[in-house]
JSON list of C-alpha atoms in Angstrom, two decimals:
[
{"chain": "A", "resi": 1, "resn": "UNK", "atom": "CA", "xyz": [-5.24, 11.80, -3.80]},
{"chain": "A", "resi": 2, "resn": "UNK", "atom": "CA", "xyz": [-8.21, 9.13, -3.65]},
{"chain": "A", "resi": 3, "resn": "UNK", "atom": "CA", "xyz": [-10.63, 11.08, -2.66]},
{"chain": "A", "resi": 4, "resn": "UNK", "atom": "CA", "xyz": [-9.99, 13.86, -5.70]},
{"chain": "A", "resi": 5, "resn": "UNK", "atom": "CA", "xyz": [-9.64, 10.76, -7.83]},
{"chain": "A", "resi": 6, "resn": "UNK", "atom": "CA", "xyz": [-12.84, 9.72, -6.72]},
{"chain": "A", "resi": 7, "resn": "UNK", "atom": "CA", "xyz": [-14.61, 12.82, -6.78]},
{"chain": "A", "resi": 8, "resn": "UNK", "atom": "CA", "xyz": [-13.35, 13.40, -10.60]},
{"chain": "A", "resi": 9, "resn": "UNK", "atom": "CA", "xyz": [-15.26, 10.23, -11.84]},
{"chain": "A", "resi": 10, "resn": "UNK", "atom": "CA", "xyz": [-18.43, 11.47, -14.05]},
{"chain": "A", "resi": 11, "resn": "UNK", "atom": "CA", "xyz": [-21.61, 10.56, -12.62]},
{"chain": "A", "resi": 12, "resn": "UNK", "atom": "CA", "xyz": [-23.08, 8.66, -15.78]},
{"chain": "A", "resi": 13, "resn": "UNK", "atom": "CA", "xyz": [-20.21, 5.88, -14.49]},
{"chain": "A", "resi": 14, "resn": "UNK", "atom": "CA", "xyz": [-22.80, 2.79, -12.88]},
{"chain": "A", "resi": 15, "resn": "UNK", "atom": "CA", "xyz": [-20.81, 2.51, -10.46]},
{"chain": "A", "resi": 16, "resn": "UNK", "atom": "CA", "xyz": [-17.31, 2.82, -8.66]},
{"chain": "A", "resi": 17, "resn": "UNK", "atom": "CA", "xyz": [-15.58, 0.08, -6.66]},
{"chain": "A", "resi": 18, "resn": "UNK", "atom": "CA", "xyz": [-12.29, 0.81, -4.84]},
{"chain": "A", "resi": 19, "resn": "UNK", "atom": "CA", "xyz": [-10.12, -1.45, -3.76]},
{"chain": "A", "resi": 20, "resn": "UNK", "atom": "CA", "xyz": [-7.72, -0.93, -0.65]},
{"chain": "A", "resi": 21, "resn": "UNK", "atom": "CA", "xyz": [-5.11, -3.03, -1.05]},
{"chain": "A", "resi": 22, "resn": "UNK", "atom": "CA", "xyz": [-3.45, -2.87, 2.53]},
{"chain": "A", "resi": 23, "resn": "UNK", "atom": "CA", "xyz": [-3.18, 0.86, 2.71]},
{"chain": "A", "resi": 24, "resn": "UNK", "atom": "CA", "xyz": [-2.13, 1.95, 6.18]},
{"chain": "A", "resi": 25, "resn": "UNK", "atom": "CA", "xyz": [-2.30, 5.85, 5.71]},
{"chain": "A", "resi": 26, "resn": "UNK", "atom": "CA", "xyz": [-6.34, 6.30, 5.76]},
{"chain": "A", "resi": 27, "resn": "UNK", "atom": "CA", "xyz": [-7.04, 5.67, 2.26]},
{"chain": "A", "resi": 28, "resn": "UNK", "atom": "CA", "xyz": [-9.95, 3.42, 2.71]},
{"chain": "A", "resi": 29, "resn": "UNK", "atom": "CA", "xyz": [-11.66, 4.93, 5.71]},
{"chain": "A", "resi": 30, "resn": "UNK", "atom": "CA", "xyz": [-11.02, 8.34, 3.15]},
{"chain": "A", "resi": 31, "resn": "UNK", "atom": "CA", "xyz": [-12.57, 6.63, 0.35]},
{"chain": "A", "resi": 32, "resn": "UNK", "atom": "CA", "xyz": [-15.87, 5.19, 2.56]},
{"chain": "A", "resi": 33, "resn": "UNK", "atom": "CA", "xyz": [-16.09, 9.09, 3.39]},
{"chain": "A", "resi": 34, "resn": "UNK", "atom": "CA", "xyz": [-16.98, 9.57, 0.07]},
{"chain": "A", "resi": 35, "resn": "UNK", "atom": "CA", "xyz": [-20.39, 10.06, -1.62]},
{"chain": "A", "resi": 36, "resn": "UNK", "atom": "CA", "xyz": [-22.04, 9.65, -4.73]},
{"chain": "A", "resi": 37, "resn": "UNK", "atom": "CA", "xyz": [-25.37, 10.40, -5.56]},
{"chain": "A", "resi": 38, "resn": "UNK", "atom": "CA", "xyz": [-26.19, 8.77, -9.05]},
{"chain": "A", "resi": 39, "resn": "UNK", "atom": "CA", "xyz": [-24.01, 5.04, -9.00]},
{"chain": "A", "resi": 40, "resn": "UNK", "atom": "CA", "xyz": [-23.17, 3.33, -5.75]},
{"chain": "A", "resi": 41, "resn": "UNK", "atom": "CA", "xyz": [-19.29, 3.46, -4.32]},
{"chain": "A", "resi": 42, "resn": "UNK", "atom": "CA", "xyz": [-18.02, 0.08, -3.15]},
{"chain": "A", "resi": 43, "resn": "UNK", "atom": "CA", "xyz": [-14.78, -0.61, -0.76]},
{"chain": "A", "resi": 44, "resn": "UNK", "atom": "CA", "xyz": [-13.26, -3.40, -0.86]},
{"chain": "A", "resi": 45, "resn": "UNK", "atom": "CA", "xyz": [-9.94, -4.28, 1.45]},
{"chain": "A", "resi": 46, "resn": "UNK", "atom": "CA", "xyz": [-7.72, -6.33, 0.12]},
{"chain": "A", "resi": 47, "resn": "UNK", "atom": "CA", "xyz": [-4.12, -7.59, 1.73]},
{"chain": "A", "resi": 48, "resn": "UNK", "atom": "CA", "xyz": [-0.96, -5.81, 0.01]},
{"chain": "A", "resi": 49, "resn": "UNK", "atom": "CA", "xyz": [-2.11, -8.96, -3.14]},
{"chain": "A", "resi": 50, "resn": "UNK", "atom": "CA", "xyz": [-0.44, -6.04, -5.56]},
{"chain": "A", "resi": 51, "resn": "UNK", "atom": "CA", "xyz": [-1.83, -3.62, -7.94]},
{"chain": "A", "resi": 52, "resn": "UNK", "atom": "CA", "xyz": [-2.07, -6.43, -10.58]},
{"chain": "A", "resi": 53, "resn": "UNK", "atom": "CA", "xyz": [-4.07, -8.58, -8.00]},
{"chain": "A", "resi": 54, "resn": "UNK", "atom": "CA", "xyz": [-6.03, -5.48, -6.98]},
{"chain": "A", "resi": 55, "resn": "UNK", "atom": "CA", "xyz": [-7.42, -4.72, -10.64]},
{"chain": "A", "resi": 56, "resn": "UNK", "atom": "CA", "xyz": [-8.44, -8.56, -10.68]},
{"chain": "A", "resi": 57, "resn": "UNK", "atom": "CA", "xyz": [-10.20, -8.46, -7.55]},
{"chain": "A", "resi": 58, "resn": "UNK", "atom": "CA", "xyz": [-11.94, -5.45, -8.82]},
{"chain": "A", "resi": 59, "resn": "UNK", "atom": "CA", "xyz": [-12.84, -7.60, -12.02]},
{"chain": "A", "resi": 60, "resn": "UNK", "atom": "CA", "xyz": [-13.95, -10.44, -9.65]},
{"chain": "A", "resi": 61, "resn": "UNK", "atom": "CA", "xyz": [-16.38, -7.81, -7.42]},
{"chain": "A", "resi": 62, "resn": "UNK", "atom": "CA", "xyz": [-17.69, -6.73, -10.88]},
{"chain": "A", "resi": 63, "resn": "UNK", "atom": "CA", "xyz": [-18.38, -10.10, -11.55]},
{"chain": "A", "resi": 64, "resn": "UNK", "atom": "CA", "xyz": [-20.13, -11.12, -8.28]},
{"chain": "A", "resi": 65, "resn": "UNK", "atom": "CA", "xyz": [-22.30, -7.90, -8.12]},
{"chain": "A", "resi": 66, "resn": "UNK", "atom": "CA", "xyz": [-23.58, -9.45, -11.28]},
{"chain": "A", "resi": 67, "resn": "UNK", "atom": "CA", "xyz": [-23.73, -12.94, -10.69]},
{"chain": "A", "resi": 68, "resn": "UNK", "atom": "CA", "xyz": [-25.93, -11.60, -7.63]},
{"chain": "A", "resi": 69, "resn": "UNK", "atom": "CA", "xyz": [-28.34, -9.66, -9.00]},
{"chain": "A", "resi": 70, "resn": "UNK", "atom": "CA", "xyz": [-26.90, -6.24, -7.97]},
{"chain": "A", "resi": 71, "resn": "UNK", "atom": "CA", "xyz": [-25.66, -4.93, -11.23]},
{"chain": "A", "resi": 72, "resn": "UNK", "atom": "CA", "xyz": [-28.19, -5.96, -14.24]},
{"chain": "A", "resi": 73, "resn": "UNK", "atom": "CA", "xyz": [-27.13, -8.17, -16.83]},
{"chain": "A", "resi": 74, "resn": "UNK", "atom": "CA", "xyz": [-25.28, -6.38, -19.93]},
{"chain": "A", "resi": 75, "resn": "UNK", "atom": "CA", "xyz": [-22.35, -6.06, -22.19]},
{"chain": "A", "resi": 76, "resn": "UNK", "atom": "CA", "xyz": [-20.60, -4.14, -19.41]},
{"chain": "A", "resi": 77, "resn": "UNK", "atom": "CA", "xyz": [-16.96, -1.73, -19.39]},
{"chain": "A", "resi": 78, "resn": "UNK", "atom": "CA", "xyz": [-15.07, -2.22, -16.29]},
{"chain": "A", "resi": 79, "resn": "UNK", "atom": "CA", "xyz": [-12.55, 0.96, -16.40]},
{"chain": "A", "resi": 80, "resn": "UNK", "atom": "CA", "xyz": [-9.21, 0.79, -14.62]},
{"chain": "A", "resi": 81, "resn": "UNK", "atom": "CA", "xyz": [-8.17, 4.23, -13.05]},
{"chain": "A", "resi": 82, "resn": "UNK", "atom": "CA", "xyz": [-5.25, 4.82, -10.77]},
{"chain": "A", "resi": 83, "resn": "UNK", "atom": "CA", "xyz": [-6.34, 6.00, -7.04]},
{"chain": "A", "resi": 84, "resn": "UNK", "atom": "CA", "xyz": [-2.92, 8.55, -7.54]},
{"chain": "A", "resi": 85, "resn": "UNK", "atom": "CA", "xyz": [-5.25, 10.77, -9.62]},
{"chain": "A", "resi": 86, "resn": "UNK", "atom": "CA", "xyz": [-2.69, 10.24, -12.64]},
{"chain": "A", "resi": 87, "resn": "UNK", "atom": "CA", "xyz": [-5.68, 9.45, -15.16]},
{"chain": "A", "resi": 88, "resn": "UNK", "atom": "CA", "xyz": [-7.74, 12.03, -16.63]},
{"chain": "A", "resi": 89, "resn": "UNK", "atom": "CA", "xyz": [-11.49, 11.10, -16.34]},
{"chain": "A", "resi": 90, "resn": "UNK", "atom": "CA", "xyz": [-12.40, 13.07, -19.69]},
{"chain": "A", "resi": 91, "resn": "UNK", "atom": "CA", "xyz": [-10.96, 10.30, -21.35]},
{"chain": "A", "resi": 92, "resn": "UNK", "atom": "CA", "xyz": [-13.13, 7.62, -20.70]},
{"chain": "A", "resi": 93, "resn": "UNK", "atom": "CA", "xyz": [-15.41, 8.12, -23.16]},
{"chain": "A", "resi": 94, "resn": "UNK", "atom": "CA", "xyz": [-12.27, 7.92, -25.89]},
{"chain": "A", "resi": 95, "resn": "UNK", "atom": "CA", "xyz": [-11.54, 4.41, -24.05]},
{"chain": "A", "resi": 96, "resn": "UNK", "atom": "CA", "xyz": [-15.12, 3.10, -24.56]},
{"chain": "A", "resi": 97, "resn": "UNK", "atom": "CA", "xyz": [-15.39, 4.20, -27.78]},
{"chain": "A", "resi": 98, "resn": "UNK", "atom": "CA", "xyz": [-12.54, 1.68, -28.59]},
{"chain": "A", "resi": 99, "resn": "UNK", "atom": "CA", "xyz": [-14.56, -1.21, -27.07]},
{"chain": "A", "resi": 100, "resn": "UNK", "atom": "CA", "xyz": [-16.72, -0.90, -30.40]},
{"chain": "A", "resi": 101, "resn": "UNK", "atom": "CA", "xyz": [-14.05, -2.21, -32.03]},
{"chain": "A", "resi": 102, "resn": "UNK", "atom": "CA", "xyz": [-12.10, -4.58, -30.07]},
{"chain": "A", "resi": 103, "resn": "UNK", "atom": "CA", "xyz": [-12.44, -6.29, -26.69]},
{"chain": "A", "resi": 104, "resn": "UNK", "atom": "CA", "xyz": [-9.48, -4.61, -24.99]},
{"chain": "A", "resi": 105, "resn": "UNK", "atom": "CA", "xyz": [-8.54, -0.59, -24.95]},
{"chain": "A", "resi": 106, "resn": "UNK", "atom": "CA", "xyz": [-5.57, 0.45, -23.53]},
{"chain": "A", "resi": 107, "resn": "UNK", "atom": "CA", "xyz": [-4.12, 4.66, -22.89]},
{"chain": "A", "resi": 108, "resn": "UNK", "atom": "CA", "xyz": [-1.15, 5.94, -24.90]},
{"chain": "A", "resi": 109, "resn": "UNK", "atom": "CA", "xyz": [0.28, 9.05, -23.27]},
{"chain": "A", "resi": 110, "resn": "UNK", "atom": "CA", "xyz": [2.34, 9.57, -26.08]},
{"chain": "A", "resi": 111, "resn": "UNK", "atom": "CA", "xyz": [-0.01, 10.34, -28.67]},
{"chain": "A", "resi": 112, "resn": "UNK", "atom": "CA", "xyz": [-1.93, 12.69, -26.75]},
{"chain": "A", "resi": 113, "resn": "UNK", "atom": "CA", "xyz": [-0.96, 16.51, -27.22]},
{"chain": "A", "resi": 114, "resn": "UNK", "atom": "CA", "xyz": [-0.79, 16.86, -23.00]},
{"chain": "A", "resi": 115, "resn": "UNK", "atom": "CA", "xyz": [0.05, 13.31, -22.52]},
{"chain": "A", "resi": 116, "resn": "UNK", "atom": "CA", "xyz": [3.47, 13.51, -20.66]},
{"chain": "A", "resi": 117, "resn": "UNK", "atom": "CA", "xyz": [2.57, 16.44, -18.82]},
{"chain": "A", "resi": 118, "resn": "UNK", "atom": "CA", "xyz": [5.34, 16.36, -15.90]},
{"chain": "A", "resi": 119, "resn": "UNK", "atom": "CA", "xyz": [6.17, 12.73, -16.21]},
{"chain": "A", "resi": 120, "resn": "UNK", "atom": "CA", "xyz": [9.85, 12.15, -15.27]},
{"chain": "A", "resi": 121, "resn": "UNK", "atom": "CA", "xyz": [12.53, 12.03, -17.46]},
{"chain": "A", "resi": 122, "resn": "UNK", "atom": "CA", "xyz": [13.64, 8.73, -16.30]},
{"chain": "A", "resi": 123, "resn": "UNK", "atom": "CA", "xyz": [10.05, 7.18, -16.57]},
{"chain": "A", "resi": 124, "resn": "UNK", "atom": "CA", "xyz": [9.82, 8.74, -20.14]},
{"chain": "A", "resi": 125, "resn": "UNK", "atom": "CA", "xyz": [13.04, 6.37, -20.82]},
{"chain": "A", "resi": 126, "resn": "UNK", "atom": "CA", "xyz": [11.94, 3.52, -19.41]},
{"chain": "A", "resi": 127, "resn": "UNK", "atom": "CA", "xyz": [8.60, 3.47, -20.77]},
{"chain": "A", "resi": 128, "resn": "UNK", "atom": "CA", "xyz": [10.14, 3.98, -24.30]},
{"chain": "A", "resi": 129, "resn": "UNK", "atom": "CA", "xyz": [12.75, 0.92, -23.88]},
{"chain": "A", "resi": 130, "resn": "UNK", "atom": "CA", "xyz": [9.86, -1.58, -22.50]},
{"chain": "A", "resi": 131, "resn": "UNK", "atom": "CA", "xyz": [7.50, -0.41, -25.54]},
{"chain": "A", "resi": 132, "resn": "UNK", "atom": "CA", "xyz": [10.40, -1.37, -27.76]},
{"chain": "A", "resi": 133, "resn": "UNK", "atom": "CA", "xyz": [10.62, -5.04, -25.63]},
{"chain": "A", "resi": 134, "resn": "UNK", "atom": "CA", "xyz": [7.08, -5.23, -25.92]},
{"chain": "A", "resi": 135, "resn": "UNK", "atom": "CA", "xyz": [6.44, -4.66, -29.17]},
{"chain": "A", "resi": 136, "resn": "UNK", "atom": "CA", "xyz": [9.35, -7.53, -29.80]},
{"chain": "A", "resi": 137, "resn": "UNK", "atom": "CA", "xyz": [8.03, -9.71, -27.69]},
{"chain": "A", "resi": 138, "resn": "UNK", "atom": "CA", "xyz": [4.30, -9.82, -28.51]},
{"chain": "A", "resi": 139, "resn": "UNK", "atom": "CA", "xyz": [4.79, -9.08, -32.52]},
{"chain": "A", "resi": 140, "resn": "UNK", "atom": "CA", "xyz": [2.42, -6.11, -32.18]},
{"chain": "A", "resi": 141, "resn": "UNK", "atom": "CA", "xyz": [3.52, -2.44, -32.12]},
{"chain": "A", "resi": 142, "resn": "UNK", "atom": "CA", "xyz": [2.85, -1.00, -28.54]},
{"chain": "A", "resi": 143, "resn": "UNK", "atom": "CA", "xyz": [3.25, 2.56, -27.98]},
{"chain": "A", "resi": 144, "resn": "UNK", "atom": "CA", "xyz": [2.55, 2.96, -23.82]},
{"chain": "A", "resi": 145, "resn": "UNK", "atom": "CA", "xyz": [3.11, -0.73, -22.38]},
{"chain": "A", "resi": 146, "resn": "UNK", "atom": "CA", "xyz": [3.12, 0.80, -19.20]},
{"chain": "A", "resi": 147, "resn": "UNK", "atom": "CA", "xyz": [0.08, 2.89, -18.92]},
{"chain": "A", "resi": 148, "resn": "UNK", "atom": "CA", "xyz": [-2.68, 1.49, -16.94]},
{"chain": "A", "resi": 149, "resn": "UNK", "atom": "CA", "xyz": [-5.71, 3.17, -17.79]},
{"chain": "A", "resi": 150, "resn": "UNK", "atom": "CA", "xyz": [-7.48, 0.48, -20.24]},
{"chain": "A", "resi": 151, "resn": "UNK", "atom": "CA", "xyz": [-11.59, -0.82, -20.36]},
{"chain": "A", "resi": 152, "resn": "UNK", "atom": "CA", "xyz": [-12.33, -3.89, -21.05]},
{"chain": "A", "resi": 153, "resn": "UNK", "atom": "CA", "xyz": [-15.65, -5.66, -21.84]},
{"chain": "A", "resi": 154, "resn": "UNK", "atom": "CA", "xyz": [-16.53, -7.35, -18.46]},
{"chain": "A", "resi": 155, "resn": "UNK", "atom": "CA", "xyz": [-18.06, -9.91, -20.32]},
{"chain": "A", "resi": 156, "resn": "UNK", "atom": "CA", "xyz": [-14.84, -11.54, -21.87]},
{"chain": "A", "resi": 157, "resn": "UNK", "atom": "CA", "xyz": [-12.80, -11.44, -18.76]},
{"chain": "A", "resi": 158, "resn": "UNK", "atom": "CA", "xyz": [-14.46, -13.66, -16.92]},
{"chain": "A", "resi": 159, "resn": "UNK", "atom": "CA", "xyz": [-13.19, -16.05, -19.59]},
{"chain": "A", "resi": 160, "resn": "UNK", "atom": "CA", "xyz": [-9.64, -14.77, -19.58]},
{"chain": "A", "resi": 161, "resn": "UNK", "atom": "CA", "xyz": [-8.01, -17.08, -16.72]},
{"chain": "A", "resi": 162, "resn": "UNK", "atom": "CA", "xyz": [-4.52, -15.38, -16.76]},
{"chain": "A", "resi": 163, "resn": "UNK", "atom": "CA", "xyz": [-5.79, -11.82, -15.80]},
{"chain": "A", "resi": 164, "resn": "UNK", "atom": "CA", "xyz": [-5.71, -13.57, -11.98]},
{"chain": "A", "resi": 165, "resn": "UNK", "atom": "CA", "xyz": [-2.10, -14.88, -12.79]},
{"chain": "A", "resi": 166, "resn": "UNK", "atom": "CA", "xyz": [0.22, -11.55, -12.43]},
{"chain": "A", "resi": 167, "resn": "UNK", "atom": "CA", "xyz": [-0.47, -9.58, -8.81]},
{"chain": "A", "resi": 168, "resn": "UNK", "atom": "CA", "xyz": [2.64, -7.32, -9.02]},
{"chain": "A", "resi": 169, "resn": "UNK", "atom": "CA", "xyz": [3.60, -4.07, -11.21]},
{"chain": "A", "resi": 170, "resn": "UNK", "atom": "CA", "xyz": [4.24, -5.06, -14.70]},
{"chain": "A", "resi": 171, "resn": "UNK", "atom": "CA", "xyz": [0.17, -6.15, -15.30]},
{"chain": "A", "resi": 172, "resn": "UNK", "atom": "CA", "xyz": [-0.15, -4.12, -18.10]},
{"chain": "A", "resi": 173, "resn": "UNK", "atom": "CA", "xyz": [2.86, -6.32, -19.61]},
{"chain": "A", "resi": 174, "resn": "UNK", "atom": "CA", "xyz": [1.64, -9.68, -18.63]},
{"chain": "A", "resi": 175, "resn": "UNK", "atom": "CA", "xyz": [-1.70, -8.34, -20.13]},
{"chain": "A", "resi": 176, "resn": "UNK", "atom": "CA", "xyz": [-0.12, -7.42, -23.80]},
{"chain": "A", "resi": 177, "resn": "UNK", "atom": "CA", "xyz": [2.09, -10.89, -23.85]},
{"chain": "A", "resi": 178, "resn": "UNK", "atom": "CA", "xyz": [-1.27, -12.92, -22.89]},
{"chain": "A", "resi": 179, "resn": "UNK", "atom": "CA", "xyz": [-3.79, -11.09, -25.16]},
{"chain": "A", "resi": 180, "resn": "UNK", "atom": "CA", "xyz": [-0.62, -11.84, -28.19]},
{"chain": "A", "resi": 181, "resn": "UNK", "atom": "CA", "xyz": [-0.06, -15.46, -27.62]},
{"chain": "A", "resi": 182, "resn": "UNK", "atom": "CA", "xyz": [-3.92, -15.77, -27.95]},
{"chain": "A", "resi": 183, "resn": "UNK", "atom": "CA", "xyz": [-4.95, -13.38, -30.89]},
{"chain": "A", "resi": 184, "resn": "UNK", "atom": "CA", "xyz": [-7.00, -10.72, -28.98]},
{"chain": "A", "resi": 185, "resn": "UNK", "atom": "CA", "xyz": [-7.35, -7.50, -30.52]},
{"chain": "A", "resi": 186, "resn": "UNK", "atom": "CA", "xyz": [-6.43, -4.65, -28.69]},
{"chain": "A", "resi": 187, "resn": "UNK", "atom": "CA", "xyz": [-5.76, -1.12, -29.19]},
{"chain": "A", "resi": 188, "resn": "UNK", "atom": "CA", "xyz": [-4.26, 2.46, -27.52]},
{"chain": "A", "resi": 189, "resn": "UNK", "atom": "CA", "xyz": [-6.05, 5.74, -27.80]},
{"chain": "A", "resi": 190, "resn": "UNK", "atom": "CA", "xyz": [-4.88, 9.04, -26.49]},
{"chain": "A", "resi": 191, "resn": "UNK", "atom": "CA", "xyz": [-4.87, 9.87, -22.55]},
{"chain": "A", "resi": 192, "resn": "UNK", "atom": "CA", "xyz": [-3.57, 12.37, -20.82]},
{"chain": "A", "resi": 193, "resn": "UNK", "atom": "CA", "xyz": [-1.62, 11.91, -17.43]},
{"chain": "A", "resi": 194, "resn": "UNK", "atom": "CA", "xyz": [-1.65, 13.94, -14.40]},
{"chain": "A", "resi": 195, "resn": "UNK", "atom": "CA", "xyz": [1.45, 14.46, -12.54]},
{"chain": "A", "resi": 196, "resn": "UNK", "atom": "CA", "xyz": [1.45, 16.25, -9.05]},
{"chain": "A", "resi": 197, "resn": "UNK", "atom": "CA", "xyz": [3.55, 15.44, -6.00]},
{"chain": "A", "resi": 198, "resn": "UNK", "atom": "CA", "xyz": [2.89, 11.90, -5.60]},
{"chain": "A", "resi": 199, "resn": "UNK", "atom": "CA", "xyz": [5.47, 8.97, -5.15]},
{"chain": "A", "resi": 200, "resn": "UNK", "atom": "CA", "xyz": [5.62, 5.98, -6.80]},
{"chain": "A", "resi": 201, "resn": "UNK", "atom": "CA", "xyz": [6.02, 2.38, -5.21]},
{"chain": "A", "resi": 202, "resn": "UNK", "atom": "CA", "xyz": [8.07, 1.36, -8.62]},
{"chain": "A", "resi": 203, "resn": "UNK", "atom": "CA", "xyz": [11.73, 0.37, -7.55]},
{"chain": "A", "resi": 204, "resn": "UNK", "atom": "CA", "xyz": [13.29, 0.55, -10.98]},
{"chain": "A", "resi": 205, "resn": "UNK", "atom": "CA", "xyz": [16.30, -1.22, -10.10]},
{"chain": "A", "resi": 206, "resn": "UNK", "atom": "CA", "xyz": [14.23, -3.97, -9.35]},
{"chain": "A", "resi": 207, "resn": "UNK", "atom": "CA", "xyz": [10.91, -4.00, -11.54]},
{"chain": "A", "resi": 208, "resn": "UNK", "atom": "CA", "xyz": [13.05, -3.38, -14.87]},
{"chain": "A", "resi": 209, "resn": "UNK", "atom": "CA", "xyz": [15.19, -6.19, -14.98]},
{"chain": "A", "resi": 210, "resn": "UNK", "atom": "CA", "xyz": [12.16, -8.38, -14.04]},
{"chain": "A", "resi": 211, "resn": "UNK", "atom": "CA", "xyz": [9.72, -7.07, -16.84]},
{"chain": "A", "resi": 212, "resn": "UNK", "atom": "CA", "xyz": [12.55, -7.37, -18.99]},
{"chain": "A", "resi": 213, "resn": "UNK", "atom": "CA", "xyz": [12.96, -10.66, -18.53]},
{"chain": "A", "resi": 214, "resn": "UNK", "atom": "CA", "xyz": [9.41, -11.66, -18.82]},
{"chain": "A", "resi": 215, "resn": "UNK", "atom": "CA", "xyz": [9.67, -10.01, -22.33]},
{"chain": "A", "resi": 216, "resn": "UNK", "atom": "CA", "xyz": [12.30, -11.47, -23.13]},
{"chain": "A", "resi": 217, "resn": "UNK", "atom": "CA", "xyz": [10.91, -14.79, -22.62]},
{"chain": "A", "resi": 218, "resn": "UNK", "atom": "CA", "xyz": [7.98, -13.79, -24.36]},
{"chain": "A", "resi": 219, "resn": "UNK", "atom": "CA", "xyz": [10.02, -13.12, -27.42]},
{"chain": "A", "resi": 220, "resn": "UNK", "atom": "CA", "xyz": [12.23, -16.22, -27.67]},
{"chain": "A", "resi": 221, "resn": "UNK", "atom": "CA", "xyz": [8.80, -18.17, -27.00]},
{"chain": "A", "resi": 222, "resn": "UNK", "atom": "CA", "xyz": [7.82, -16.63, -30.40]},
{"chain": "A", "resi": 223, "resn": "UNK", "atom": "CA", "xyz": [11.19, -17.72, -31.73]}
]
């Protein structure tokens, strides 16, 4: 789905940088394929670090391209979208708009009218039991703990040191307990998600005991 996912991404965006994080099926000679006429399109291979480490090396390209000249200087959104297709691009404006207000913005699929669309029972579950452990264990109510699709002000992450800490699944988690402990606003806005035929790398026997332990830390660490 990379290339559609790529291909879907408005043309106002500055630009696009992909990161291949080990693929062995194509994906990055796909998404090198692909062309863009109004921002540039950066791959960068990376070596199975995670998606968690893949979003920070994206942060850390965003970083350099403006450390180097290559991107101007400016109060810029870095926008996470999954290469799976899963996230609506119409919705990036809605995620921006939040920036206004607050330095992170985070999706909620489950205030949007569409928002589920053919998400799995079992996934609709889950997602419900770790935004009750989340909300408990950061004090804050969080609707979608799971979804991925946030923007952040580039600006403020290059000051946020435990963005690099967390490489596996359960980011988005590590991100809500972090942003807590330290008093950042955030906030969820309505996204829509996209499901077609693709499979997710999530083992749930494995990845929900571990989140669910990091919450639970997080919670008896506020007492």
């Amino acid at each position: 789905h990379i290339a559609a996912a790529i291909d879907s991404i408005p043309e106002w965006v500055d630009a696009v940088v992909v990161i291949d994080d080990g693929s062995n099926d194509g994906t990055g000679e796909v998404a090198r394929a692909r062309e863009r006429t109004e921002s540039p399109l950066l791959v960068l291979r990376t070596n199975g670090i995670g998606v968690g480490g893949a979003i920070s090396a994206g942060y850390r390209i965003l970083h350099d391209l403006v450390d180097a000249g290559l991107l101007p200087n400016g109060d810029w959104a870095a926008v996470v979208m999954a290469g799976d297709g899963q996230m609506d691009p119409l919705d990036i404006p809605g995620l921006l708009a939040g920036l206004e207000l607050v330095p992170f913005v985070k999706g909620n699929r489950f205030s949007h009218p569409d928002g589920l669309g053919r998400m799995p029972l079992r996934r609709r579950v889950g997602s419900r039991i770790l935004s009750l452990l989340t909300s408990l264990a950061t004090g804050q109510k969080v609707h979608d703990p799971q979804c991925g699709y946030t923007a952040v002000r580039l600006s403020v992450v290059r000051h946020w040191d435990w963005v690099h800490q967390w490489s596996g699944y359960g980011y988005p988690n590590w991100w809500l307990l972090k942003l807590a402990e330290r008093s950042i606003p955030f906030k969820e806005v309505p996204v829509r998600s996209v499901y077609r035929n693709e499979q997710s790398g999530i083992r749930v026997r494995r990845f929900l005991p571990k989140i669910s332990l990091l919450l639970f830390s997080g919670l008896w660490r506020r007492g």
